[in-house]
mmCIF file of C-alpha atoms in Angstrom:
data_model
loop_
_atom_site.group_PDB
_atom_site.id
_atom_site.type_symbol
_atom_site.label_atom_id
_atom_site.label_comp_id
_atom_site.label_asym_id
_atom_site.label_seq_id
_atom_site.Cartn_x
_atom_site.Cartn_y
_atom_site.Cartn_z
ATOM 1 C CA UNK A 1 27.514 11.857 -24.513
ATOM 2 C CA UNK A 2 29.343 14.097 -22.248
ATOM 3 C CA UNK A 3 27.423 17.615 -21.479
ATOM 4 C CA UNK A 4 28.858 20.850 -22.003
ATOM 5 C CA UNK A 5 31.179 22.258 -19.675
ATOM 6 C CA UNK A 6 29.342 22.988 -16.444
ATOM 7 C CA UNK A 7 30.244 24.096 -12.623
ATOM 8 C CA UNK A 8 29.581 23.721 -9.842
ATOM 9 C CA UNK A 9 30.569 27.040 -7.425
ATOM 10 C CA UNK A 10 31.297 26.760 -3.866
ATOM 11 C CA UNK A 11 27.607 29.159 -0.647
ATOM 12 C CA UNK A 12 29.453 31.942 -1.431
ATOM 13 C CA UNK A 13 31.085 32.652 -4.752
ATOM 14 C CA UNK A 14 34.430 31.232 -6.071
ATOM 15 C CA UNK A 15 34.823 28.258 -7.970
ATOM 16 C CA UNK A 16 34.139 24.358 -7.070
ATOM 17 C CA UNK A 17 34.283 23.066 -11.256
ATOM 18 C CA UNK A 18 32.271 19.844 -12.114
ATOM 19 C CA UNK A 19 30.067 18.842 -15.405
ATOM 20 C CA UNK A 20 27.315 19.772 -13.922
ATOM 21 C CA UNK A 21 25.751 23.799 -13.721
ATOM 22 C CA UNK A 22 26.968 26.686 -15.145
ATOM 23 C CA UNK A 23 29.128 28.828 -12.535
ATOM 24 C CA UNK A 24 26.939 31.859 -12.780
ATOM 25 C CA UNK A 25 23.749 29.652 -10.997
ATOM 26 C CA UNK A 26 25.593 28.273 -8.629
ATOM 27 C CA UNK A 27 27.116 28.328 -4.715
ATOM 28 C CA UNK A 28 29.674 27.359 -2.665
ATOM 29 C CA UNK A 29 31.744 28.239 0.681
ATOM 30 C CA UNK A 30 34.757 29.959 -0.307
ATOM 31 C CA UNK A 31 36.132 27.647 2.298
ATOM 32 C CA UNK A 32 37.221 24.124 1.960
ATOM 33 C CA UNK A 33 37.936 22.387 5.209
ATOM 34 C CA UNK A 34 40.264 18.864 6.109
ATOM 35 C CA UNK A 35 38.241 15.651 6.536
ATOM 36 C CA UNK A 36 40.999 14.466 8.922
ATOM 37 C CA UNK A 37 40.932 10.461 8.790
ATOM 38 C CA UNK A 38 40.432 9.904 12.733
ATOM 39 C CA UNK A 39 37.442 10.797 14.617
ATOM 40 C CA UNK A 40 36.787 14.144 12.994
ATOM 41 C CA UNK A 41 38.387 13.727 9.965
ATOM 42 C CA UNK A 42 -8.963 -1.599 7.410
ATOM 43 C CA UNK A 43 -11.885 -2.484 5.707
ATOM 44 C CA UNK A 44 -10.474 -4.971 3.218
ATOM 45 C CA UNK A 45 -13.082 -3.028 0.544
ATOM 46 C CA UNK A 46 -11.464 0.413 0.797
ATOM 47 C CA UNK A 47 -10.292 1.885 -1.883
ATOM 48 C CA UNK A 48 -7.109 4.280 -1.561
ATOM 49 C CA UNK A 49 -7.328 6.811 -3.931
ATOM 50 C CA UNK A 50 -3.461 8.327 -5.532
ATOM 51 C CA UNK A 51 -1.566 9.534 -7.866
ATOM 52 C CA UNK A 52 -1.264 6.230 -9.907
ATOM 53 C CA UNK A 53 -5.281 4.957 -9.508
ATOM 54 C CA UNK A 54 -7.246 3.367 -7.495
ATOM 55 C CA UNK A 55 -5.636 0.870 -5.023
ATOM 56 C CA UNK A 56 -7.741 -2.033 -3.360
ATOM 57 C CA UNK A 57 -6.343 -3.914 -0.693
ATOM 58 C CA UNK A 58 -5.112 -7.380 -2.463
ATOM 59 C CA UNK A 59 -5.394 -6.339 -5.353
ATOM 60 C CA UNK A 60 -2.328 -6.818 -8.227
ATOM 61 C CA UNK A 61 -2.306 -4.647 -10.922
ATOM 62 C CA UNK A 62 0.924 -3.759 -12.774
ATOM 63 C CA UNK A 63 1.940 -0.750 -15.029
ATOM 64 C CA UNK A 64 3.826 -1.143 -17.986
ATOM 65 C CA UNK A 65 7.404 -0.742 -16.522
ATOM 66 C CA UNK A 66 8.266 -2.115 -13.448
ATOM 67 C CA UNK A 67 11.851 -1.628 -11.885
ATOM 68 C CA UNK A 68 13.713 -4.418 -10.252
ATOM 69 C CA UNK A 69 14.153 -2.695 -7.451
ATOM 70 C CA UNK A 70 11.246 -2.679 -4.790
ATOM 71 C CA UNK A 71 10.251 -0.948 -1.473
ATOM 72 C CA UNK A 72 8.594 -2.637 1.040
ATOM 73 C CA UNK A 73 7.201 -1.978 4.334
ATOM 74 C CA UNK A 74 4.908 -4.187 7.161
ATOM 75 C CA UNK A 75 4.145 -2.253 9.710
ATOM 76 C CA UNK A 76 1.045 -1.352 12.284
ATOM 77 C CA UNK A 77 -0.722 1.814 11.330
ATOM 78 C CA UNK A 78 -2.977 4.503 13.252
ATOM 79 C CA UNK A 79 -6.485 2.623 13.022
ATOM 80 C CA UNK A 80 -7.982 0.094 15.495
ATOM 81 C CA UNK A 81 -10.818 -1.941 14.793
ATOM 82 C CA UNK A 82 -13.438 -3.322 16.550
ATOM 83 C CA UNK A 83 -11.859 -5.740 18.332
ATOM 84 C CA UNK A 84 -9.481 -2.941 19.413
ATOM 85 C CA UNK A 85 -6.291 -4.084 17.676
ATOM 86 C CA UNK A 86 -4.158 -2.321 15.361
ATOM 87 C CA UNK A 87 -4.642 -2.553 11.521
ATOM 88 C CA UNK A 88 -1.479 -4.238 9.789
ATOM 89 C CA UNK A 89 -0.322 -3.506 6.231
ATOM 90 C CA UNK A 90 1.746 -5.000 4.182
ATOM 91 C CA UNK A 91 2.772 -2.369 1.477
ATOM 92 C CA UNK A 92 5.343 -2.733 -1.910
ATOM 93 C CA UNK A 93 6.280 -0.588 -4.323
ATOM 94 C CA UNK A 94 9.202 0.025 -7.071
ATOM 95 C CA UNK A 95 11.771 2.642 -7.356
ATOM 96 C CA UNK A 96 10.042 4.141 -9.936
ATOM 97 C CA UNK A 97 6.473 4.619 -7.761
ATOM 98 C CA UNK A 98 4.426 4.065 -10.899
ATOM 99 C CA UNK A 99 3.906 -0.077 -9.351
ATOM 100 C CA UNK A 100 1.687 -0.298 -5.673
ATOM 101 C CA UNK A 101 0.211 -3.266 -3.947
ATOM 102 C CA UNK A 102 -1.498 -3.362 -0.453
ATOM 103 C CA UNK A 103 -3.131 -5.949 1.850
ATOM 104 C CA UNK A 104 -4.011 -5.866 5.055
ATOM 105 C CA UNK A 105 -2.896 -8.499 7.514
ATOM 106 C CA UNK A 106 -4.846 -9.977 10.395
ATOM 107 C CA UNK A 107 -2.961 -9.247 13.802
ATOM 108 C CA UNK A 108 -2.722 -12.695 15.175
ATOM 109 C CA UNK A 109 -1.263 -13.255 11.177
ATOM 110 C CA UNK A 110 1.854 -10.726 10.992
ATOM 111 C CA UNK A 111 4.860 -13.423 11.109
ATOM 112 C CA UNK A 112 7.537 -14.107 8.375
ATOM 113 C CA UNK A 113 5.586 -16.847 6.994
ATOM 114 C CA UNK A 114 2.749 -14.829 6.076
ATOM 115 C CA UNK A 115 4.798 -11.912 4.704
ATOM 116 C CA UNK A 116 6.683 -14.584 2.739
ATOM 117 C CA UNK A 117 3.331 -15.704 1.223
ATOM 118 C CA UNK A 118 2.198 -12.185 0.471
ATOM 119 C CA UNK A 119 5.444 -11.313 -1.606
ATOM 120 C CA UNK A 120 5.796 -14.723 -3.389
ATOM 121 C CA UNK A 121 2.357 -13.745 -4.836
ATOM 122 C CA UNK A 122 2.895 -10.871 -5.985
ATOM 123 C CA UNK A 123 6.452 -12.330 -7.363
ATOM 124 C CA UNK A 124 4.814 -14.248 -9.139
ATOM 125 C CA UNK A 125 2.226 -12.162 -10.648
ATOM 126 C CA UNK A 126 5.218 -9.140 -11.674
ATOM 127 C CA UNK A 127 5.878 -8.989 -15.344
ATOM 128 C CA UNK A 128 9.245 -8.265 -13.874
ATOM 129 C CA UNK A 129 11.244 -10.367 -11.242
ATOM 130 C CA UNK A 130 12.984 -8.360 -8.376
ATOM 131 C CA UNK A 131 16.543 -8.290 -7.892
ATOM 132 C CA UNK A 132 16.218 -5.650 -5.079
ATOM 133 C CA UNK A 133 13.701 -5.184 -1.790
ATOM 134 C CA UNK A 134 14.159 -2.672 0.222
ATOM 135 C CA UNK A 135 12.955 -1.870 3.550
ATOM 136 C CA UNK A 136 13.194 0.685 5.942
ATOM 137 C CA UNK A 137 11.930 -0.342 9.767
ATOM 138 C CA UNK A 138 14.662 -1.577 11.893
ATOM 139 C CA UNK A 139 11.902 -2.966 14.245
ATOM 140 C CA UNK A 140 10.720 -5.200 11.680
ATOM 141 C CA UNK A 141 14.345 -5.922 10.685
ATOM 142 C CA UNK A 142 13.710 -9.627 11.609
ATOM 143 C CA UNK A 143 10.432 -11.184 10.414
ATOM 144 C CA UNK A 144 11.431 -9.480 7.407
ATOM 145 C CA UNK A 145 14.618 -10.481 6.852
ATOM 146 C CA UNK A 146 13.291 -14.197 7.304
ATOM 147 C CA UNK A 147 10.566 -13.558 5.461
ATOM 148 C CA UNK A 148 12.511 -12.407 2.041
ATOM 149 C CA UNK A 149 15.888 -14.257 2.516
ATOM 150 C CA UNK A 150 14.573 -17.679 1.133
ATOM 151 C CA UNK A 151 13.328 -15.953 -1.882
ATOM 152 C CA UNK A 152 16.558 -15.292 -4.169
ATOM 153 C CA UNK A 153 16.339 -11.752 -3.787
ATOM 154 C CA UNK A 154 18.927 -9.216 -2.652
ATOM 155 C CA UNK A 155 17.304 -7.965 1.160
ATOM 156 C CA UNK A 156 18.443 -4.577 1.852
ATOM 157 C CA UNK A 157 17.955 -2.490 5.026
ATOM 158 C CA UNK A 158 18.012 1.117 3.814
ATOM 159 C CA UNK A 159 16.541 4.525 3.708
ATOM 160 C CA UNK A 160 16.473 4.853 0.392
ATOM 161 C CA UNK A 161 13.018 3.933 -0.079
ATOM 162 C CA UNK A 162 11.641 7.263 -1.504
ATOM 163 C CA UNK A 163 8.679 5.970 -3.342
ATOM 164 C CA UNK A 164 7.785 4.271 -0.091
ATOM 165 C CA UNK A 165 7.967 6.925 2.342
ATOM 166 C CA UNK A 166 6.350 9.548 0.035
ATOM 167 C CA UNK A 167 3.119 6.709 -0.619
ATOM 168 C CA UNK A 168 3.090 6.172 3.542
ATOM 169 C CA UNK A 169 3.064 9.864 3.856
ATOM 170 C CA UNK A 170 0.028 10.201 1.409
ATOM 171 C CA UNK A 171 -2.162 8.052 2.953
ATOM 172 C CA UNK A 172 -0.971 8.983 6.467
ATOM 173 C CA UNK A 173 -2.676 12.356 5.307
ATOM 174 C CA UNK A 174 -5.462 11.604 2.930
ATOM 175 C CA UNK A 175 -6.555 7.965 4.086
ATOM 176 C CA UNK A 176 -5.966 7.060 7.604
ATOM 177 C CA UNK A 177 -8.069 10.058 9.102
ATOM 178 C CA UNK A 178 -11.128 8.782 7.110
ATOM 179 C CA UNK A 179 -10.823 5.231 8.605
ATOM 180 C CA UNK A 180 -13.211 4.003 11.661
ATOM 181 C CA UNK A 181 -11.182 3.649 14.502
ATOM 182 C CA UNK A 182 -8.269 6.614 13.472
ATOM 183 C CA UNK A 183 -6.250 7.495 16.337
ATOM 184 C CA UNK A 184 -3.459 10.065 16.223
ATOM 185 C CA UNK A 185 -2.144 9.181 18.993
ATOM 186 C CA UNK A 186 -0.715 6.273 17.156
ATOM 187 C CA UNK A 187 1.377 7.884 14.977
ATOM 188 C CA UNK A 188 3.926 9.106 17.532
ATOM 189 C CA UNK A 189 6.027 6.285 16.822
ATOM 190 C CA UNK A 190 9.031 6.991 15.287
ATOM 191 C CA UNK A 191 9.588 5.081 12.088
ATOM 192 C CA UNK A 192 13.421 5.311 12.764
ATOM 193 C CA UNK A 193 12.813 4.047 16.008
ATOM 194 C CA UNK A 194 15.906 1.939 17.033
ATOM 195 C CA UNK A 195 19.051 1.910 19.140
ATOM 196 C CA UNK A 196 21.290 4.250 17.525
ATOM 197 C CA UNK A 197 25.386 4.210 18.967
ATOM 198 C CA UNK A 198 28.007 6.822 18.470
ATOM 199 C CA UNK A 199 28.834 7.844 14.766
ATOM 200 C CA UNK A 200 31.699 5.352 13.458
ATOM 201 C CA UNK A 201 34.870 6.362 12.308
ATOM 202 C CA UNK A 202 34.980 6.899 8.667
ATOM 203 C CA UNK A 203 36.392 3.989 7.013
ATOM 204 C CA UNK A 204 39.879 4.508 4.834
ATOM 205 C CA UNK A 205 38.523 4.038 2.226
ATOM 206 C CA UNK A 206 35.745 7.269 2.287
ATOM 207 C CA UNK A 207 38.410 9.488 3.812
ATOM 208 C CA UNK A 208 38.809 12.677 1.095
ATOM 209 C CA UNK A 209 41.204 15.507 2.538
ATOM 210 C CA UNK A 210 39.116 17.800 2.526
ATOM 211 C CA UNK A 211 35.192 19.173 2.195
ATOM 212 C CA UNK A 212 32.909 22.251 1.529
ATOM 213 C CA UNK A 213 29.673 23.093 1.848
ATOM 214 C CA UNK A 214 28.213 23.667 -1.723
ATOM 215 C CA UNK A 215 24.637 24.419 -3.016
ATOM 216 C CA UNK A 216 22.625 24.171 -6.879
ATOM 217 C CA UNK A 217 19.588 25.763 -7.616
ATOM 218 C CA UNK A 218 16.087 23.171 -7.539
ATOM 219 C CA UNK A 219 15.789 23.910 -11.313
ATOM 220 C CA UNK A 220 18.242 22.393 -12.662
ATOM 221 C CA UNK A 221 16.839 18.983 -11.065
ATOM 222 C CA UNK A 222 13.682 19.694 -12.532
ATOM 223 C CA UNK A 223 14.920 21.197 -16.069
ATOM 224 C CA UNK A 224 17.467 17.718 -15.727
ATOM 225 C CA UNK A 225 20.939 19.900 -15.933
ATOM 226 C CA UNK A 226 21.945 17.421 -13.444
ATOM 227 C CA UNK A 227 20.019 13.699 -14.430
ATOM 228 C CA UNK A 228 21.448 10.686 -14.366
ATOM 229 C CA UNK A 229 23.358 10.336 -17.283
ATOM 230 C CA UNK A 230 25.756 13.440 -16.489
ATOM 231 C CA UNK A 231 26.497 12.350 -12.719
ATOM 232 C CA UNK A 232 28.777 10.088 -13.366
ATOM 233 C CA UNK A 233 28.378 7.489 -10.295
ATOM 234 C CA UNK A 234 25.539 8.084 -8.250
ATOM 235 C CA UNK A 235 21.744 8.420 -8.045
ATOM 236 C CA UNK A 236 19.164 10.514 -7.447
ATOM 237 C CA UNK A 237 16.430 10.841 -5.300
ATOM 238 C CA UNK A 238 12.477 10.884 -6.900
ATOM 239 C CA UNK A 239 12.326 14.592 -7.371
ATOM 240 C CA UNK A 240 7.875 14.629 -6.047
ATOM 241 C CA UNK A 241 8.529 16.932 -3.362
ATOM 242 C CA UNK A 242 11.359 18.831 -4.491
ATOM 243 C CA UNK A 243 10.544 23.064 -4.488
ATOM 244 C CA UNK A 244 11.097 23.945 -8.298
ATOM 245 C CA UNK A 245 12.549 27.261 -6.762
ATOM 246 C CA UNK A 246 15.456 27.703 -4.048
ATOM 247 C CA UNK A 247 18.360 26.275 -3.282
ATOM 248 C CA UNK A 248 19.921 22.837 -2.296
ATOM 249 C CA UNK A 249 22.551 22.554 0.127
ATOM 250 C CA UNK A 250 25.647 20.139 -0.722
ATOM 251 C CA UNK A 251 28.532 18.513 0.743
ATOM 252 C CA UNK A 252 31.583 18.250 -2.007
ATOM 253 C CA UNK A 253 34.166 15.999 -0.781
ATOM 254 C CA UNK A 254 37.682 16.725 -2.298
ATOM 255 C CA UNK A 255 40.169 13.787 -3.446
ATOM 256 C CA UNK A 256 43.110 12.725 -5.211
ATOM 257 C CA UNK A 257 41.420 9.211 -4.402
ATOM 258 C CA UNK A 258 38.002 10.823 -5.697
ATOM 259 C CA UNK A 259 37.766 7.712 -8.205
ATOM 260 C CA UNK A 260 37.577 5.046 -5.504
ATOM 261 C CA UNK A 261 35.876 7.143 -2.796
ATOM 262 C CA UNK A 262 32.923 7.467 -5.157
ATOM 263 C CA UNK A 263 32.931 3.756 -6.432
ATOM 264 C CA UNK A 264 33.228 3.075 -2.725
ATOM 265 C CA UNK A 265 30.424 4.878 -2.101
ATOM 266 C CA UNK A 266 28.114 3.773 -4.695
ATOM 267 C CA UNK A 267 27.802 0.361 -3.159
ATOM 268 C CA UNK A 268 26.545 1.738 0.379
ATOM 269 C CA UNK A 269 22.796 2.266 0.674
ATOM 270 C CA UNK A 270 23.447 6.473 1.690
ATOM 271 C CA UNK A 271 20.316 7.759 3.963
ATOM 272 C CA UNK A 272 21.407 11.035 4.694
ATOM 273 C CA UNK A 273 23.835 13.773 5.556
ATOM 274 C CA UNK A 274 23.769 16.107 8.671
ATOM 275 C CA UNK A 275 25.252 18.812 10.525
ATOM 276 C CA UNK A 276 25.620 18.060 14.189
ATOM 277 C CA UNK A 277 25.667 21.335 16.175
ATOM 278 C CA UNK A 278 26.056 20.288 18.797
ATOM 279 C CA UNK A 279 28.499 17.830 18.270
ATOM 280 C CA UNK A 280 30.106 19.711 16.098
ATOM 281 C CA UNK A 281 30.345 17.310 13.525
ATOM 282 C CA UNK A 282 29.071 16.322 10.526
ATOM 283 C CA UNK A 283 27.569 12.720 9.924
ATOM 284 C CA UNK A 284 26.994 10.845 7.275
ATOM 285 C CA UNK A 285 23.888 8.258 8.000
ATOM 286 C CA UNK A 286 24.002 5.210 5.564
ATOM 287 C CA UNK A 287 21.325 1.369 5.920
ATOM 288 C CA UNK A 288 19.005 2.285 8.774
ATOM 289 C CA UNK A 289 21.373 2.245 11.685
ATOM 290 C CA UNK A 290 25.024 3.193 10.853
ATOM 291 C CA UNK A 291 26.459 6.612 11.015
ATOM 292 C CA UNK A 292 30.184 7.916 10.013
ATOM 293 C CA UNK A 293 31.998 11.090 10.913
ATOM 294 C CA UNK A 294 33.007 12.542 8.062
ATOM 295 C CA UNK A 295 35.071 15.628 8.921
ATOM 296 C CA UNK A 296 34.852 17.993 11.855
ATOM 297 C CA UNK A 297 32.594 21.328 12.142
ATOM 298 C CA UNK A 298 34.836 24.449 13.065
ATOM 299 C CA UNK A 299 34.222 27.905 14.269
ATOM 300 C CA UNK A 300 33.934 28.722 11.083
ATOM 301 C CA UNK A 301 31.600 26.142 9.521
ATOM 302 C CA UNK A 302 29.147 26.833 12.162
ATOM 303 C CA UNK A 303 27.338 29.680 10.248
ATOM 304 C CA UNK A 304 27.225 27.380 6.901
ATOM 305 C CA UNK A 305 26.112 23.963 8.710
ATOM 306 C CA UNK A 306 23.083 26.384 10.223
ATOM 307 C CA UNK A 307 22.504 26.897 6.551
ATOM 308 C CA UNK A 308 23.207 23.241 5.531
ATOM 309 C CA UNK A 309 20.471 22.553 8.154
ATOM 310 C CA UNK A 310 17.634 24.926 7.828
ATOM 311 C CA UNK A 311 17.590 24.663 3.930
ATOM 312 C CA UNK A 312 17.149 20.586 4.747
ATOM 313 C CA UNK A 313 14.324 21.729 6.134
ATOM 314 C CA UNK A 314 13.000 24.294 3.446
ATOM 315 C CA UNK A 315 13.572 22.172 0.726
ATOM 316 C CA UNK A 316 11.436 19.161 2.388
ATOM 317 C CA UNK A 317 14.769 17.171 3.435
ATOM 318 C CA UNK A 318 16.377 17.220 -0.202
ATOM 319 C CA UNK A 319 20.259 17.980 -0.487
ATOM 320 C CA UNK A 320 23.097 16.282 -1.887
ATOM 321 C CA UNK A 321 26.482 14.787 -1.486
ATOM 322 C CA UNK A 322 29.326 14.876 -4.200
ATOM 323 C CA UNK A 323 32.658 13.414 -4.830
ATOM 324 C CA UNK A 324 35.393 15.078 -7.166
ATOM 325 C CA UNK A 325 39.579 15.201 -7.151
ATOM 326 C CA UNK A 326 39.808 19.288 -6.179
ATOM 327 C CA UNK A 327 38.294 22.384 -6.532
ATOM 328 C CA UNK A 328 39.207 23.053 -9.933
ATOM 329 C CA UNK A 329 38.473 19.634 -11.280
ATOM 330 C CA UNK A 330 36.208 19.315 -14.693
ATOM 331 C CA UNK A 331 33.865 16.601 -13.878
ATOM 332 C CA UNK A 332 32.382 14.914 -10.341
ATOM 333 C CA UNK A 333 33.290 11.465 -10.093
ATOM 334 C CA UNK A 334 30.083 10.886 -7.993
ATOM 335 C CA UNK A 335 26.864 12.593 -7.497
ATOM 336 C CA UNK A 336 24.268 11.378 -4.469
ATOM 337 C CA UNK A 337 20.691 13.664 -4.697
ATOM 338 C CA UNK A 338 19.567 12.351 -1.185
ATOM 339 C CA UNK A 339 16.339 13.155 1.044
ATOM 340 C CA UNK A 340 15.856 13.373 4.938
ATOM 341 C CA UNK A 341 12.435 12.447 5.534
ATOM 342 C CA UNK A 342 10.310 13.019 8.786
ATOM 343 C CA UNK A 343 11.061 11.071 11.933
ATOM 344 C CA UNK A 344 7.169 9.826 12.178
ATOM 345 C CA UNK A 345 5.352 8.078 9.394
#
């Protein structure tokens, strides 16, 4: 069912239309800009205590709904023990968060093979069969690719692994410090820690004529104005550490091709979108390695990408990227509610 007539505005005050928020609680830049199509166009008994129980290493317990879409990660964390090496995890959990499984992994035992292992058993114990892992370490982008390709499930390198990166933040807080052998220093590895090369050229395909920055109010996440069902194509974000009050900062991209840009655009794995200063351009940062220049910042998108940037920040790295035909247009033809997370995990 469609929902009432909604807009969208565009940071400053006349009128961006979509199906989404009424016009009076919303934002945008009174100015649209090209997107020219060339270059700027430990102890196995500790118990880990969160949101959804109790969690024992090795242990497999399952909730009542489990997506088919998981998040994994294997991965050294900030705790040595005795015998002065670094304690391994192996750590999966679904797009909905409510499903987590840990184990520890010996050192000398961190290989595909044993990774393969650990994920066939808990395959097998899942009232639900995956169609989807996820992962998000480009320095593991190997032994896990190995590791998961023999088991008829789609492997995906990508940064959308919210649930993931929200659990490794937790216990990077709450459980690490409290471990024997915690060492801070540890943690100054990035977990986006790769070679990255110059942003790509935006493929044909994503090129929209033109762009503005645009902005919603938190609530109507949280009050589910804007949910799945009214987006059209898209997806959003888990909403955890979303402010219920200020503003998120948007990128509308403008089409006659809107249709296609969007259905494009829902088969790439979108990370995030940012504001190069001092570039000047703005990037959009899709998997875990590629980047693509979406449109050039001018003079006067400077002040509004400064914007773009610090709310990022303010908002704990939510914002959002949409796709409609033109400014007056009465529905978004796609709808991405993404999140920047920290560069150390």
């Amino acid at each position: 069912m469609r929902p009432a007539r909604y807009f969208i505005t565009l940071t400053i005050c006349m009128g961006l239309v979509s199906s989404l928020i009424p016009r009076q609680i919303c934002r945008h830049s009174a100015n649209t800009v090209p997107c020219i199509g060339t270059r700027y166009s430990y102890a196995s008994s500790l118990i880990a205590r969160s949101s959804v129980g109790e969690i024992k290493y090795g242990e497999i317990k399952f909730p009542d709904v489990v997506s088919e879409e998981w998040e994994l990660d294997c991965y050294s964390r900030p705790v040595t023990g005795d015998d002065g090496k670094k304690l391994w995890e192996v750590v999966i959990t679904d797009s909905t968060g409510s499903f987590r499984y840990i184990k520890s992994l010996p050192s000398n035992l961190v290989n595909s093979r044993t990774l393969r292992k650990v994920v066939e058993e808990v395959m097998e114990s899942s009232p639900v069969r995956p169609r989807i892992i996820r992962f998000f370490r480009n320095q593991m982008f190997n032994m896990i690719t190995i590791a998961l390709t023999p088991l008829d499930v789609d492997v995906k390198p990508s940064r959308q692994t919210h649930n993931l990166f929200m659990w490794l933040a937790e216990r990077e807080r709450d459980v690490y410090p409290l471990m024997p052998g915690y060492n801070p220093q540890l943690r100054s590895q990035t977990i986006f820690d790769y070679d990255v090369g110059q942003p790509e050229r935006l493929p044909d395909v994503l090129k929209a004529e033109s762009y503005a920055f645009t902005a919603l109010p938190a609530a109507v996440f949280w009050n589910e104005e804007v949910n799945n069902e009214n987006i059209n194509r898209g997806k959003l974000c888990p909403l955890g550490d979303l402010p219920k009050e200020g503003w998120v900062q948007g990128i509308t991209l403008f089409s006659k091709r809107s249709e296609s840009i969007a259905a494009w655009m829902s088969g790439l794995e979108l990370g995030h979108v940012r504001a190069d200063l001092i570039g000047r351009e703005l990037i959009l940062e899709t998997d875990i390695t590629t980047q693509f220049i979406i449109a050039p910042l001018l003079d006067a998108q400077k002040k509004e990408a400064q914007i773009f940037e610090k709310s990022k920040t303010a908002m704990n790295g939510y914002h959002f990227i949409s796709v409609q035909a033109e400014p007056d247009a009465e529905d978004v033809k796609g709808f991405w509610l993404l999140r920047k997370f920290r560069d150390s995990l």
